[in-house]
Tab-separated table of C-alpha atoms in Angstrom:
chain	number	residue	atom	x	y	z
A	7	HIS	CA	266.495	288.723	84.783
A	8	ILE	CA	267.320	286.927	88.402
A	9	GLN	CA	270.327	285.344	86.945
A	10	SER	CA	271.059	288.802	85.314
A	11	GLY	CA	270.616	290.569	88.758
A	12	LYS	CA	267.897	292.980	87.322
A	13	LEU	CA	265.431	290.942	89.973
A	14	CYS	CA	265.728	289.465	93.374
A	15	ALA	CA	264.235	286.289	94.285
A	16	LEU	CA	263.425	286.112	97.918
A	17	ALA	CA	262.349	282.692	98.031
A	18	VAL	CA	260.765	279.586	95.859
A	19	GLN	CA	257.542	277.898	96.802
A	20	ALA	CA	258.983	274.375	96.538
A	21	LYS	CA	260.229	271.575	98.579
A	22	GLN	CA	263.903	271.718	97.303
A	23	ARG	CA	265.998	274.559	95.585
A	24	LEU	CA	265.053	274.770	91.714
A	25	SER	CA	268.150	273.713	89.877
A	26	PRO	CA	268.260	277.053	87.498
A	27	LEU	CA	267.998	279.062	90.885
A	28	PRO	CA	270.259	277.010	93.097
A	29	ASP	CA	271.219	280.299	95.452
A	30	VAL	CA	267.464	281.050	96.056
A	31	PRO	CA	266.088	279.287	99.378
A	32	THR	CA	262.768	277.583	99.821
A	33	TYR	CA	259.978	278.864	101.904
A	34	GLY	CA	260.840	275.961	104.282
A	35	GLU	CA	264.312	276.726	104.562
A	36	LEU	CA	263.303	280.508	105.671
A	37	GLY	CA	261.053	278.845	108.401
A	38	LEU	CA	258.088	279.409	106.533
A	39	ALA	CA	257.254	276.010	105.982
A	40	ASP	CA	253.316	276.457	106.317
A	41	LEU	CA	252.903	279.369	103.882
A	42	ASN	CA	250.305	278.799	101.133
A	43	THR	CA	250.599	281.093	98.109
A	44	PRO	CA	248.256	280.478	95.467
A	45	THR	CA	249.517	280.435	91.952
A	46	TRP	CA	249.205	283.269	89.452
A	47	TYR	CA	249.551	283.271	86.009
A	48	GLY	CA	249.602	286.078	83.528
A	49	ILE	CA	250.459	287.506	79.828
A	50	LEU	CA	251.373	290.978	79.576
A	51	THR	CA	251.435	292.747	75.689
A	52	PRO	CA	252.132	296.232	74.446
A	53	ARG	CA	248.417	298.101	74.211
A	54	ASN	CA	246.628	297.331	70.757
A	55	THR	CA	248.492	294.021	70.529
A	56	PRO	CA	246.389	292.085	67.395
A	57	ASP	CA	244.274	289.389	69.006
A	58	PRO	CA	245.766	286.582	66.810
A	59	ILE	CA	249.006	287.401	68.735
A	60	VAL	CA	247.167	287.077	72.062
């Protein structure tokens, strides 16, 4: 969605820019090298999705 323009990435938490997102700066490039953000992963599904699929 970032490449399509539907979402806007502000920065990436990496030491170098990510090859799939070459125009998105790193925290360090924005002067935020000491910023530490925890990573969160989640999966969203429609209501009533069967347990075997989840």
